[in-house]
XYZ file of C-alpha atoms in Angstrom:
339
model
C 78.973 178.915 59.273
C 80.968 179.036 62.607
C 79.022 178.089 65.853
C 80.254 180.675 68.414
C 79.557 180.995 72.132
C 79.366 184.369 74.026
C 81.740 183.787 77.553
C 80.757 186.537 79.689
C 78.575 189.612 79.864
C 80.929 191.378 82.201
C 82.353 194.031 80.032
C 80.622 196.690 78.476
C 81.346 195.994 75.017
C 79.558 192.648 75.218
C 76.704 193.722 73.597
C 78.259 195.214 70.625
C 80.413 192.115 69.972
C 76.957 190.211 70.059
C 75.706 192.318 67.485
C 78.864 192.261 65.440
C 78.413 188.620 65.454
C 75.041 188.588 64.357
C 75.779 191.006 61.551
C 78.377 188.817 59.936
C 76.771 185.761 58.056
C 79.960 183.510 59.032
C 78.724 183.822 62.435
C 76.076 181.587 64.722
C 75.774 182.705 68.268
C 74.499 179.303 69.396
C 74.927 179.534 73.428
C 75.640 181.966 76.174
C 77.870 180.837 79.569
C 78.233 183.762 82.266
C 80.548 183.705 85.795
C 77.303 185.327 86.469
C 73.772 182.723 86.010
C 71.515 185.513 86.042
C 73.366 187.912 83.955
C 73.892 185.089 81.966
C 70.324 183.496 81.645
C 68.441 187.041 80.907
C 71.304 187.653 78.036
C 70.559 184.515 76.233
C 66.708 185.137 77.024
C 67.208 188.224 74.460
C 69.913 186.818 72.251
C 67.155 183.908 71.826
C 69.623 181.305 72.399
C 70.226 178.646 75.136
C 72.261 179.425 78.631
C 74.983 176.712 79.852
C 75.757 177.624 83.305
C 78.722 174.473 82.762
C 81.863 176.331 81.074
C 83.148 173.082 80.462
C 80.294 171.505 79.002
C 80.284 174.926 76.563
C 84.130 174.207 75.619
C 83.857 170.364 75.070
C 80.585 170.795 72.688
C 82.513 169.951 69.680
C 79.328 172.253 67.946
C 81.087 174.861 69.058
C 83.628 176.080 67.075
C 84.472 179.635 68.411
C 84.178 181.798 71.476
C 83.639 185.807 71.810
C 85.017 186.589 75.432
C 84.222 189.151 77.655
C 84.824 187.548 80.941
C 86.282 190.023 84.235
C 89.951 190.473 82.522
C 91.413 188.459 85.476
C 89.287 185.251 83.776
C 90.895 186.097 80.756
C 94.322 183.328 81.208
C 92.058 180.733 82.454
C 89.291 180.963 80.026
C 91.354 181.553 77.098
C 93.691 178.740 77.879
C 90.656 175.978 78.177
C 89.395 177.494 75.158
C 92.550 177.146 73.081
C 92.825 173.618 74.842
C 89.573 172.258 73.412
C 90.217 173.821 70.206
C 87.885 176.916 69.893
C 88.946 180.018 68.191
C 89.048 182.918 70.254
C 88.026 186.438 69.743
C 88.329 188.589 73.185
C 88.246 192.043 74.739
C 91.545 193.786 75.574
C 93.648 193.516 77.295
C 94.297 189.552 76.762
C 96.538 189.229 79.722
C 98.407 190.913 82.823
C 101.762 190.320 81.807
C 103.806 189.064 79.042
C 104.486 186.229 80.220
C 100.856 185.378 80.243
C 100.401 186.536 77.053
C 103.198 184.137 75.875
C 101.254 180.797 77.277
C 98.473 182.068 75.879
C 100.427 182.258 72.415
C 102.089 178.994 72.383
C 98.410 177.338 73.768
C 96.542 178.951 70.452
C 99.774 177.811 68.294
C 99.610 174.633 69.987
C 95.786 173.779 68.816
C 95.814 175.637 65.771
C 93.182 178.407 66.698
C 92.735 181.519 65.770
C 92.887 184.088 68.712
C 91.634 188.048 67.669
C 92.499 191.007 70.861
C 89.776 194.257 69.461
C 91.984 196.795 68.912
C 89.622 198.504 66.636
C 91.742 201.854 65.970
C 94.309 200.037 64.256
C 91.466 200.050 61.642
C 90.470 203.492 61.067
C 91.261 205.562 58.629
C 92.840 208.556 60.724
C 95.669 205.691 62.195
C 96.070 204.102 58.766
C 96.610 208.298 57.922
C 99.254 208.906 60.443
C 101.034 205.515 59.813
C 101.333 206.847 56.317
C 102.418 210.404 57.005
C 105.209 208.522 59.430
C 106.023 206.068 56.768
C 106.461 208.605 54.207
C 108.958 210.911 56.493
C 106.092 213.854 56.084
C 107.435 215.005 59.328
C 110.680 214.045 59.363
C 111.984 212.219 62.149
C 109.254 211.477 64.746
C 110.685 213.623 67.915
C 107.250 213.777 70.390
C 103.886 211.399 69.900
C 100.807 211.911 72.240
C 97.504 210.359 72.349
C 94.272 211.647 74.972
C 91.560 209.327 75.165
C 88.977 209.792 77.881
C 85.092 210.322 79.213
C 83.104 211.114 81.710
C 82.355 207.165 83.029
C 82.915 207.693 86.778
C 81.857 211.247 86.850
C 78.794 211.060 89.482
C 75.564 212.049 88.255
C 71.900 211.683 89.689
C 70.809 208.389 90.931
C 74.309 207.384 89.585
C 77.017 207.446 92.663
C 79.636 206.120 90.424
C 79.175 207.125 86.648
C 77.371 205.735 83.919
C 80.394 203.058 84.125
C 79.160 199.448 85.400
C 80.621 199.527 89.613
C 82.511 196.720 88.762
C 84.911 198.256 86.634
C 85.996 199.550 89.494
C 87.093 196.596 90.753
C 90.819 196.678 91.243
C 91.086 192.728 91.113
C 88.763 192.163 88.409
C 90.003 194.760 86.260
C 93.706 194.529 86.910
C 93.500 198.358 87.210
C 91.280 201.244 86.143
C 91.060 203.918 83.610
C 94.704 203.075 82.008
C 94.221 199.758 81.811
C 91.032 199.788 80.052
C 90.232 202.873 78.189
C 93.773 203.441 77.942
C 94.691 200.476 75.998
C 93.486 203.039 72.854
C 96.496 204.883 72.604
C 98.969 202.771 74.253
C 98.423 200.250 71.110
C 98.310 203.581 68.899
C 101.362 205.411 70.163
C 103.138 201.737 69.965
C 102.564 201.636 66.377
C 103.284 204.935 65.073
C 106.329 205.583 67.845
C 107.904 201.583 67.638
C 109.911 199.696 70.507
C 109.847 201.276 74.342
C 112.793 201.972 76.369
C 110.880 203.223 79.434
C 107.748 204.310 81.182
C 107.055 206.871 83.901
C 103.333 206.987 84.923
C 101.030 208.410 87.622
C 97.557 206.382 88.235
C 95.673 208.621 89.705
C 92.715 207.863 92.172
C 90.253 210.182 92.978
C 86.632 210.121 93.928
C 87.494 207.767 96.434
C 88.270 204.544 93.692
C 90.276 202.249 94.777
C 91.607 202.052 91.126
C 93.215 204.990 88.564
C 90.578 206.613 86.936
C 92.917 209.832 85.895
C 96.277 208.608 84.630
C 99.024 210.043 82.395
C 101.925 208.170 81.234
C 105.579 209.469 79.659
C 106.928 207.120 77.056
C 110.439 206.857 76.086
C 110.608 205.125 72.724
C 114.073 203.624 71.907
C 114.764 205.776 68.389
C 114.931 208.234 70.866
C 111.281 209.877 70.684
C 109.318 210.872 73.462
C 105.481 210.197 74.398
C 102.458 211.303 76.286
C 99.408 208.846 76.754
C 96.701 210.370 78.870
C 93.180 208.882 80.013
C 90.778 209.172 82.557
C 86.993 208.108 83.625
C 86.344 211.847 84.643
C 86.725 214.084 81.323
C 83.489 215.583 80.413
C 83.074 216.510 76.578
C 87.017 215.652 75.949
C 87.978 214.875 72.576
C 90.111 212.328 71.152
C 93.912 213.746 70.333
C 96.609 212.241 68.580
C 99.373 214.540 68.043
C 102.558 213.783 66.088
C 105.999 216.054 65.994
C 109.041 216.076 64.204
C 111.566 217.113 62.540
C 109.928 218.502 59.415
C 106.576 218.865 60.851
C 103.231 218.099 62.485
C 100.469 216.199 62.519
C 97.417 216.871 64.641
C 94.055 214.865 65.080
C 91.311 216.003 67.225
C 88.312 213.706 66.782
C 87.300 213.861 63.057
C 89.684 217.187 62.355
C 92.892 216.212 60.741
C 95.701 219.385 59.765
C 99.135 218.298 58.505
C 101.829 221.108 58.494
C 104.678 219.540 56.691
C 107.391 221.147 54.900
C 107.448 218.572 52.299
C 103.465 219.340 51.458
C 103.345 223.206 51.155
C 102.555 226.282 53.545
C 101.251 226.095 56.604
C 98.515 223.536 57.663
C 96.183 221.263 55.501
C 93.611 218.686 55.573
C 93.846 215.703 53.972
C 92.464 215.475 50.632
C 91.428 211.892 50.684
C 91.872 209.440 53.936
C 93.001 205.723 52.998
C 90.236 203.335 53.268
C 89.178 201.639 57.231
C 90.537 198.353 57.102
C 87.965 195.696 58.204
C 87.071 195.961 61.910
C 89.014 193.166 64.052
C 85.892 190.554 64.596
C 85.695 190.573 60.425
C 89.452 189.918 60.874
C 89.070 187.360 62.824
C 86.180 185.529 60.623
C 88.469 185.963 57.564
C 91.435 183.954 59.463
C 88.946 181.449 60.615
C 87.296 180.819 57.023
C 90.397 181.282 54.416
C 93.314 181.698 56.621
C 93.759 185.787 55.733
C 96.372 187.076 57.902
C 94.807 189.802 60.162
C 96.728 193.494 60.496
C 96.093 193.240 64.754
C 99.072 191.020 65.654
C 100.726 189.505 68.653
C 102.978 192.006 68.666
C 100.544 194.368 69.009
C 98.819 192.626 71.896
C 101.887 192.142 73.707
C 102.813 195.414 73.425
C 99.778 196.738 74.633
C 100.371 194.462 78.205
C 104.048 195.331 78.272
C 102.956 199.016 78.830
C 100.195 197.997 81.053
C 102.723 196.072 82.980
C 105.468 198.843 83.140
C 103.213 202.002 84.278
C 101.884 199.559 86.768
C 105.257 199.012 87.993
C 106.392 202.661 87.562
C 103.086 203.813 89.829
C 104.131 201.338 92.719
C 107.727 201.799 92.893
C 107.106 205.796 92.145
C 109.693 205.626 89.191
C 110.891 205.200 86.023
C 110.665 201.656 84.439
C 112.609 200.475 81.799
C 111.298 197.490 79.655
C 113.914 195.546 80.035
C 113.471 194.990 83.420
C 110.523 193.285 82.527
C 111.810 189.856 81.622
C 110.622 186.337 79.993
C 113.234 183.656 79.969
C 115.582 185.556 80.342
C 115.046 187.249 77.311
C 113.999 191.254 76.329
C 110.432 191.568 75.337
């Protein structure tokens, strides 16, 4: 059994990682610690387990064997670090980091200790992604030419006795969050495109505030990919009854996705469009990833690449937005070396 501690009720998914947790009978949620005591304290009150108000008191409990984070993601460096410092593995909320280079310290730290550190990217899991990896594997489509990926909800659309959304107010937090909409909900198909599309050249986004937020909660970003493909990401906080896209072109072909419709129109596979006949199986989701590492040292499918990836993005379009142009990756640089 593996003696975890919850570190932070600030995100929204907090709740389901707790559950998660107590699903999986590797798992012991033995404490809760919150930036916020009486968040905190009425949390552990239903969890049923103690609250330490001490982080440090948390990280040096040699009991404790593993942490679930969802701290504000600006805690993330700090938090993760100690964690990785006193040995505990880690399993946290995207993204891990603000930049690359963060996410590089963070890297060595866990290497350093010999933890185990999990990012939930759960999409790289599901069967429709492990569909369209295959379809791109097996040249169904040819060359990929054009990828794009719309993820988005209604979260900061105002509704009655709700100014601001069904989304907590401090997601809207510019120095908490690092950002808004991209950042967050948009981490879905950066780390999707990434996969399926490979290495970026450059971004070119527009973070859109409206509503009066001070951060982007309607954002669109163009992707250059360097085997000379193209991309779209899109997200927002105010698309009511939007589905989840994830369109793939090329040469020979298409693949589109639109929630839990799938049509391939390949030339390889017959006239005109078709649904798969079978989907390959979900792989497990990334907290049962991160369990399996822990226990018997199985190499998770979410990887540091992956994670890193993710930020680079983050960190480009961030850049592109504030200097109102195009950003190319290598411009954003860690000893003096491409990402």
């Amino acid at each position: 059994m593996v003696n975890v501690a919850l570190l932070s009720k600030w995100h929204v998914h907090a709740d389901d990682y707790a559950h998660q947790a107590n699903q999986n009978k590797h798992l012991e949620i033995k404490v809760v610690w919150d930036e916020n005591a009486e968040r905190g304290k009425e949390w552990a009150r239903k969890l049923g387990v103690p609250f330490e108000q001490d982080l440090m008191k948390v990280l040096s409990n040699p009991e404790i064997e593993a942490v679930i984070v969802d701290t504000p993601t600006n805690l993330h460096k700090e938090i993760i670090l100690l964690s990785a410092k006193n040995k505990k593995h880690i399993f946290t909320e995207k993204v891990l980091a603000f930049t690359v280079e963060d996410c590089k310290e963070i890297y060595e730290e866990v290497q350093k200790n010999k933890v185990k550190l999990m990012v939930s990217l759960p999409r790289l899991t599901e069967d429709y992604y492990l569909y369209a990896q295959q379809v791109v594997n097996e040249g169904l489509i040819g060359k990929l030419t054009y990828i794009r990926c719309r993820l988005a909800h209604n979260g900061a659309v105002p509704f009655e006795g709700n100014p601001n959304g069904w989304l907590p107010k401090h997601f809207f937090n510019k120095e908490e969050c690092g950002g808004g909409a991209f950042i967050d909900l948009g981490a879905h198909p950066i780390y999707l495109t990434n996969r399926l599309a490979g290495p970026v050249k450059a971004v070119t986004a527009r973070l859109q505030k409206q509503f009066g937020y001070e951060v982007d909660v309607n954002s669109v970003a163009i992707i250059e990919y360097e085997n000379g493909a193209l991309g779209t990401i899109e997200t927002g906080f105010l698309s009511g009854r939007s589905p989840f896209q994830l369109e793939l072109y090329g040469t020979e072909g298409a693949l589109l996705i639109e929630d839990n419709k799938i049509r391939l129109n390949s030339k390889s596979a017959g006239e005109g469009w078709n649904a798969p006949e079978r989907l390959p199986d979900a792989l497990p989701m990334p907290m049962e990833q991160w369990v399996n590492s822990i226990i018997d040292e199985t190499v998770p499918t979410i990887t540091d690449t992956d994670v890193q990836g993710l930020t680079l993005i983050n960190q480009a379009a961030l850049l592109s937005q504030d200097r109102g142009r195009r950003v190319e990756t290598a411009e954003i640089i860690i000893d003096k070396q491409r990402v």
